[in-house]
Amino acid sequence: MDKIRKTVQAMQGYVPGRQPKGRFVKLNANENPYPPSPKALEALGKTAADSLRLYPSSSAEELRQAASEIFEVPADCIVAGNGSDDVFTMIIRSFLDEGDTLAVVDPTYTLYETLAEIQGAKTERHPLSEDYALPESFFESGAKLKILPNPNAQTGTLFPEADVIRLCESAKGVVVIDEAYALFAGSNSLPLLKRFKNLVVTRTMSKSHSLAGLRVGFGMSSPEIIEAFNKVKDSYNLNAASQLAAAAAIRDTEYTAGVVKRINETKDFFAKALASLGWQVTPSGGNFLLAKPGSGDAAGIVAYLEQEGYLVRHFNTPRLLDKIRFSIGTTEQMEKLIELLKNKE
Ligand SMILES: Cc1ncc(COP(=O)(O)O)c(C=O)c1O
């Protein structure tokens, strides 16, 4: 269809993890196996008739206030998004003109590149080293925008704070640190916001807060950058129910810490169990593990697990083809998974 923009015709589009209905144990999209905070569910139930009849706060005022208290970042340095993916749209719209360059590492979360493509911008991919450390070329790149998840998506690698500092110091443009998994890693870059005006930190409620279905994320930076995000974002980007429930969930720090602790404990158990079966396990700061089976037949194992009712993630890219990414489920689910893998041997 020639009416569609050439860039859009040429692009493949982002491929999300499958969301089939029914009998599967879903370990393919880094969702959280535990329910969200009861306080979030209570807030959802109380969403009054009036708050649905009227438009929501376009700036998600109360939610940003709650985020400000918890993250210890001023409210005018925060924007709320319909998931952090929405914040990445704001970021790309704000910093990249057609023909500009985005720098990312490889492998990583591929949505950044898709959004840059829509904007008509180019993407430079900088391959991580054999053990997934940042390459020199990523620091040296003069790209207008660099986006790095920390911990990294797909691999789980936690990059040291010194790397983030070096990136901010050496960048010609803006550095975005995507902290979707930061609570699992127990380390973050928020304190660096005071020091670097070219830094943006993003967060999501989808992982540690069990609210992937609600779609809530945040971008944090200097007031000037947040002002730009407010200009390019969709006007009512967060619905009223999301704003109320997410504000309650983010304040329930004790509940979130409990869930994160359980998932990290299960991750440690699962990593040890996989290693004892001869898998090569990549150390992970996230709620998932990337691992390579001794047999090398990742695709065969993924198909077998699906038959047994377990969905896991297999990426059809050269460096990930021989590996599987397992989101961490409940301890019972991961114990059962280990039994299934033993039976396959
Ligand atoms: C690194 C990374 N950032 C962001 C997201 C998406 O977050 P959200 O659900 O807030 O859009 C994901 C989802 O898997 C992710 O892996």
PDB file of C-alpha atoms in Angstrom, residues 10-159:
ATOM      1  CA  ALA A  10      10.194  -1.184   5.438  1.00  0.00           C
ATOM      2  CA  MET A  11      10.153  -1.919   9.166  1.00  0.00           C
ATOM      3  CA  GLN A  12       9.389  -5.220  10.822  1.00  0.00           C
ATOM      4  CA  GLY A  13       7.846  -3.796  14.018  1.00  0.00           C
ATOM      5  CA  TYR A  14       8.503  -4.873  17.593  1.00  0.00           C
ATOM      6  CA  VAL A  15       7.677  -8.507  18.380  1.00  0.00           C
ATOM      7  CA  PRO A  16       6.341  -8.796  21.947  1.00  0.00           C
ATOM      8  CA  GLY A  17       6.418 -11.998  24.030  1.00  0.00           C
ATOM      9  CA  ARG A  18       3.393 -14.193  23.217  1.00  0.00           C
ATOM     10  CA  GLN A  19       0.345 -13.775  25.484  1.00  0.00           C
ATOM     11  CA  PRO A  20      -1.771 -16.891  24.842  1.00  0.00           C
ATOM     12  CA  LYS A  21      -4.849 -17.499  26.955  1.00  0.00           C
ATOM     13  CA  GLY A  22      -5.185 -20.624  29.035  1.00  0.00           C
ATOM     14  CA  ARG A  23      -3.082 -23.311  30.473  1.00  0.00           C
ATOM     15  CA  PHE A  24       0.479 -21.982  30.173  1.00  0.00           C
ATOM     16  CA  VAL A  25       2.872 -21.077  32.957  1.00  0.00           C
ATOM     17  CA  LYS A  26       4.149 -17.837  31.443  1.00  0.00           C
ATOM     18  CA  LEU A  27       7.874 -17.388  31.869  1.00  0.00           C
ATOM     19  CA  ASN A  28       8.427 -15.555  28.571  1.00  0.00           C
ATOM     20  CA  ALA A  29       7.836 -11.839  29.237  1.00  0.00           C
ATOM     21  CA  ASN A  30       9.475 -11.176  32.616  1.00  0.00           C
ATOM     22  CA  GLU A  31       6.111 -10.695  34.259  1.00  0.00           C
ATOM     23  CA  ASN A  32       5.813 -11.123  38.013  1.00  0.00           C
ATOM     24  CA  PRO A  33       4.209 -14.381  39.223  1.00  0.00           C
ATOM     25  CA  TYR A  34       2.835 -12.782  42.412  1.00  0.00           C
ATOM     26  CA  PRO A  35      -0.245 -10.527  42.660  1.00  0.00           C
ATOM     27  CA  PRO A  36       0.152  -6.745  42.966  1.00  0.00           C
ATOM     28  CA  SER A  37      -0.058  -4.994  46.334  1.00  0.00           C
ATOM     29  CA  PRO A  38      -3.521  -5.464  47.926  1.00  0.00           C
ATOM     30  CA  LYS A  39      -3.532  -1.676  48.320  1.00  0.00           C
ATOM     31  CA  ALA A  40      -3.405  -1.296  44.527  1.00  0.00           C
ATOM     32  CA  LEU A  41      -6.340  -3.682  44.122  1.00  0.00           C
ATOM     33  CA  GLU A  42      -8.292  -1.804  46.789  1.00  0.00           C
ATOM     34  CA  ALA A  43      -7.622   1.520  45.015  1.00  0.00           C
ATOM     35  CA  LEU A  44      -8.777   0.000  41.711  1.00  0.00           C
ATOM     36  CA  GLY A  45     -12.007  -1.181  43.332  1.00  0.00           C
ATOM     37  CA  LYS A  46     -12.656   2.287  44.696  1.00  0.00           C
ATOM     38  CA  THR A  47     -12.191   4.099  41.371  1.00  0.00           C
ATOM     39  CA  ALA A  48     -15.255   6.295  41.808  1.00  0.00           C
ATOM     40  CA  ALA A  49     -17.849   6.848  39.074  1.00  0.00           C
ATOM     41  CA  ASP A  50     -16.759  10.464  38.745  1.00  0.00           C
ATOM     42  CA  SER A  51     -13.115   9.676  38.186  1.00  0.00           C
ATOM     43  CA  LEU A  52     -14.132   7.609  35.147  1.00  0.00           C
ATOM     44  CA  ARG A  53     -16.689  10.136  33.847  1.00  0.00           C
ATOM     45  CA  LEU A  54     -14.068  12.890  33.798  1.00  0.00           C
ATOM     46  CA  TYR A  55     -10.723  12.998  32.005  1.00  0.00           C
ATOM     47  CA  PRO A  56      -7.825  11.950  34.225  1.00  0.00           C
ATOM     48  CA  SER A  57      -5.072  14.301  35.356  1.00  0.00           C
ATOM     49  CA  SER A  58      -3.020  14.823  32.184  1.00  0.00           C
ATOM     50  CA  SER A  59       0.160  15.080  34.258  1.00  0.00           C
ATOM     51  CA  ALA A  60      -0.739  12.174  36.602  1.00  0.00           C
ATOM     52  CA  GLU A  61      -0.295  14.589  39.468  1.00  0.00           C
ATOM     53  CA  GLU A  62      -0.922  12.363  42.489  1.00  0.00           C
ATOM     54  CA  LEU A  63       0.961   9.461  41.001  1.00  0.00           C
ATOM     55  CA  ARG A  64       3.982  11.671  40.306  1.00  0.00           C
ATOM     56  CA  GLN A  65       3.757  12.972  43.873  1.00  0.00           C
ATOM     57  CA  ALA A  66       3.855   9.383  45.180  1.00  0.00           C
ATOM     58  CA  ALA A  67       6.776   8.566  42.870  1.00  0.00           C
ATOM     59  CA  SER A  68       8.572  11.718  44.029  1.00  0.00           C
ATOM     60  CA  GLU A  69       8.336  10.616  47.682  1.00  0.00           C
ATOM     61  CA  ILE A  70       9.520   7.089  46.988  1.00  0.00           C
ATOM     62  CA  PHE A  71      12.285   7.859  44.458  1.00  0.00           C
ATOM     63  CA  GLU A  72      13.352  11.047  46.310  1.00  0.00           C
ATOM     64  CA  VAL A  73      13.277  12.989  43.050  1.00  0.00           C
ATOM     65  CA  PRO A  74      11.335  16.318  42.765  1.00  0.00           C
ATOM     66  CA  ALA A  75       7.913  15.921  41.100  1.00  0.00           C
ATOM     67  CA  ASP A  76       8.817  18.405  38.337  1.00  0.00           C
ATOM     68  CA  CYS A  77      11.674  16.057  37.382  1.00  0.00           C
ATOM     69  CA  ILE A  78       9.252  13.155  36.724  1.00  0.00           C
ATOM     70  CA  VAL A  79       6.952  12.268  33.850  1.00  0.00           C
ATOM     71  CA  ALA A  80       4.540   9.309  34.026  1.00  0.00           C
ATOM     72  CA  GLY A  81       4.011   7.050  31.024  1.00  0.00           C
ATOM     73  CA  ASN A  82       1.562   4.409  29.857  1.00  0.00           C
ATOM     74  CA  GLY A  83       4.229   1.824  30.666  1.00  0.00           C
ATOM     75  CA  SER A  84       7.873   2.788  30.323  1.00  0.00           C
ATOM     76  CA  ASP A  85       7.507   2.010  26.602  1.00  0.00           C
ATOM     77  CA  ASP A  86       5.451   5.212  26.387  1.00  0.00           C
ATOM     78  CA  VAL A  87       8.335   7.079  28.041  1.00  0.00           C
ATOM     79  CA  PHE A  88      10.707   5.712  25.366  1.00  0.00           C
ATOM     80  CA  THR A  89       8.368   7.156  22.724  1.00  0.00           C
ATOM     81  CA  MET A  90       8.661  10.558  24.458  1.00  0.00           C
ATOM     82  CA  ILE A  91      12.442  10.162  24.582  1.00  0.00           C
ATOM     83  CA  ILE A  92      12.806   9.331  20.891  1.00  0.00           C
ATOM     84  CA  ARG A  93      10.402  12.102  19.859  1.00  0.00           C
ATOM     85  CA  SER A  94      12.272  14.634  21.998  1.00  0.00           C
ATOM     86  CA  PHE A  95      15.869  13.879  21.038  1.00  0.00           C
ATOM     87  CA  LEU A  96      15.989  12.371  17.548  1.00  0.00           C
ATOM     88  CA  ASP A  97      15.278  14.106  14.266  1.00  0.00           C
ATOM     89  CA  GLU A  98      15.143  12.183  11.026  1.00  0.00           C
ATOM     90  CA  GLY A  99      18.657  10.947  10.173  1.00  0.00           C
ATOM     91  CA  ASP A 100      19.983  11.319  13.763  1.00  0.00           C
ATOM     92  CA  THR A 101      21.645   8.391  15.518  1.00  0.00           C
ATOM     93  CA  LEU A 102      20.614   6.290  18.485  1.00  0.00           C
ATOM     94  CA  ALA A 103      23.304   4.080  20.055  1.00  0.00           C
ATOM     95  CA  VAL A 104      22.359   0.841  21.808  1.00  0.00           C
ATOM     96  CA  VAL A 105      24.224  -2.294  22.860  1.00  0.00           C
ATOM     97  CA  ASP A 106      23.651  -5.741  21.382  1.00  0.00           C
ATOM     98  CA  PRO A 107      21.920  -7.816  22.595  1.00  0.00           C
ATOM     99  CA  THR A 108      19.387  -5.606  24.344  1.00  0.00           C
ATOM    100  CA  TYR A 109      15.705  -4.608  24.452  1.00  0.00           C
ATOM    101  CA  THR A 110      14.812  -4.120  20.791  1.00  0.00           C
ATOM    102  CA  LEU A 111      11.935  -1.663  21.207  1.00  0.00           C
ATOM    103  CA  TYR A 112      14.346   1.309  21.287  1.00  0.00           C
ATOM    104  CA  GLU A 113      15.472   0.553  17.741  1.00  0.00           C
ATOM    105  CA  THR A 114      11.872   0.111  16.518  1.00  0.00           C
ATOM    106  CA  LEU A 115      10.891   3.515  17.927  1.00  0.00           C
ATOM    107  CA  ALA A 116      13.946   5.141  16.323  1.00  0.00           C
ATOM    108  CA  GLU A 117      12.979   3.565  12.987  1.00  0.00           C
ATOM    109  CA  ILE A 118       9.489   5.076  13.204  1.00  0.00           C
ATOM    110  CA  GLN A 119      11.123   8.475  13.725  1.00  0.00           C
ATOM    111  CA  GLY A 120      13.363   7.938  10.672  1.00  0.00           C
ATOM    112  CA  ALA A 121      16.494   7.822  12.856  1.00  0.00           C
ATOM    113  CA  LYS A 122      19.395   5.368  12.500  1.00  0.00           C
ATOM    114  CA  THR A 123      20.514   2.901  15.157  1.00  0.00           C
ATOM    115  CA  GLU A 124      24.132   1.995  15.895  1.00  0.00           C
ATOM    116  CA  ARG A 125      24.416  -1.405  17.606  1.00  0.00           C
ATOM    117  CA  HIS A 126      27.495  -1.919  19.787  1.00  0.00           C
ATOM    118  CA  PRO A 127      28.114  -5.632  20.478  1.00  0.00           C
ATOM    119  CA  LEU A 128      28.734  -6.434  24.146  1.00  0.00           C
ATOM    120  CA  SER A 129      31.931  -8.387  24.870  1.00  0.00           C
ATOM    121  CA  GLU A 130      31.915 -12.186  25.185  1.00  0.00           C
ATOM    122  CA  ASP A 131      30.979 -11.861  28.884  1.00  0.00           C
ATOM    123  CA  TYR A 132      28.492  -9.059  28.108  1.00  0.00           C
ATOM    124  CA  ALA A 133      30.565  -6.086  29.324  1.00  0.00           C
ATOM    125  CA  LEU A 134      30.202  -2.665  27.639  1.00  0.00           C
ATOM    126  CA  PRO A 135      32.479  -2.212  24.604  1.00  0.00           C
ATOM    127  CA  GLU A 136      34.757   0.832  24.272  1.00  0.00           C
ATOM    128  CA  SER A 137      32.926   1.811  21.085  1.00  0.00           C
ATOM    129  CA  PHE A 138      29.728   2.490  23.070  1.00  0.00           C
ATOM    130  CA  PHE A 139      31.542   5.045  25.247  1.00  0.00           C
ATOM    131  CA  GLU A 140      33.283   6.588  22.242  1.00  0.00           C
ATOM    132  CA  SER A 141      30.210   6.890  20.025  1.00  0.00           C
ATOM    133  CA  GLY A 142      29.153  10.477  19.248  1.00  0.00           C
ATOM    134  CA  ALA A 143      25.459   9.450  18.913  1.00  0.00           C
ATOM    135  CA  LYS A 144      22.907  12.076  19.955  1.00  0.00           C
ATOM    136  CA  LEU A 145      21.160   9.540  22.178  1.00  0.00           C
ATOM    137  CA  LYS A 146      22.355   6.408  23.996  1.00  0.00           C
ATOM    138  CA  ILE A 147      19.936   4.012  25.705  1.00  0.00           C
ATOM    139  CA  LEU A 148      21.158   1.297  28.047  1.00  0.00           C
ATOM    140  CA  PRO A 149      19.056  -0.945  30.275  1.00  0.00           C
ATOM    141  CA  ASN A 150      20.692  -1.611  33.623  1.00  0.00           C
ATOM    142  CA  PRO A 151      20.395  -4.518  34.341  1.00  0.00           C
ATOM    143  CA  ASN A 152      20.429  -5.290  30.624  1.00  0.00           C
ATOM    144  CA  ALA A 153      17.391  -6.941  29.059  1.00  0.00           C
ATOM    145  CA  GLN A 154      17.884 -10.467  27.667  1.00  0.00           C
ATOM    146  CA  THR A 155      21.278 -10.979  29.385  1.00  0.00           C
ATOM    147  CA  GLY A 156      20.490  -9.673  32.903  1.00  0.00           C
ATOM    148  CA  THR A 157      23.946  -8.080  33.137  1.00  0.00           C
ATOM    149  CA  LEU A 158      24.303  -5.396  35.809  1.00  0.00           C
ATOM    150  CA  PHE A 159      26.768  -2.741  34.617  1.00  0.00           C
TER     151      PHE A 159
END
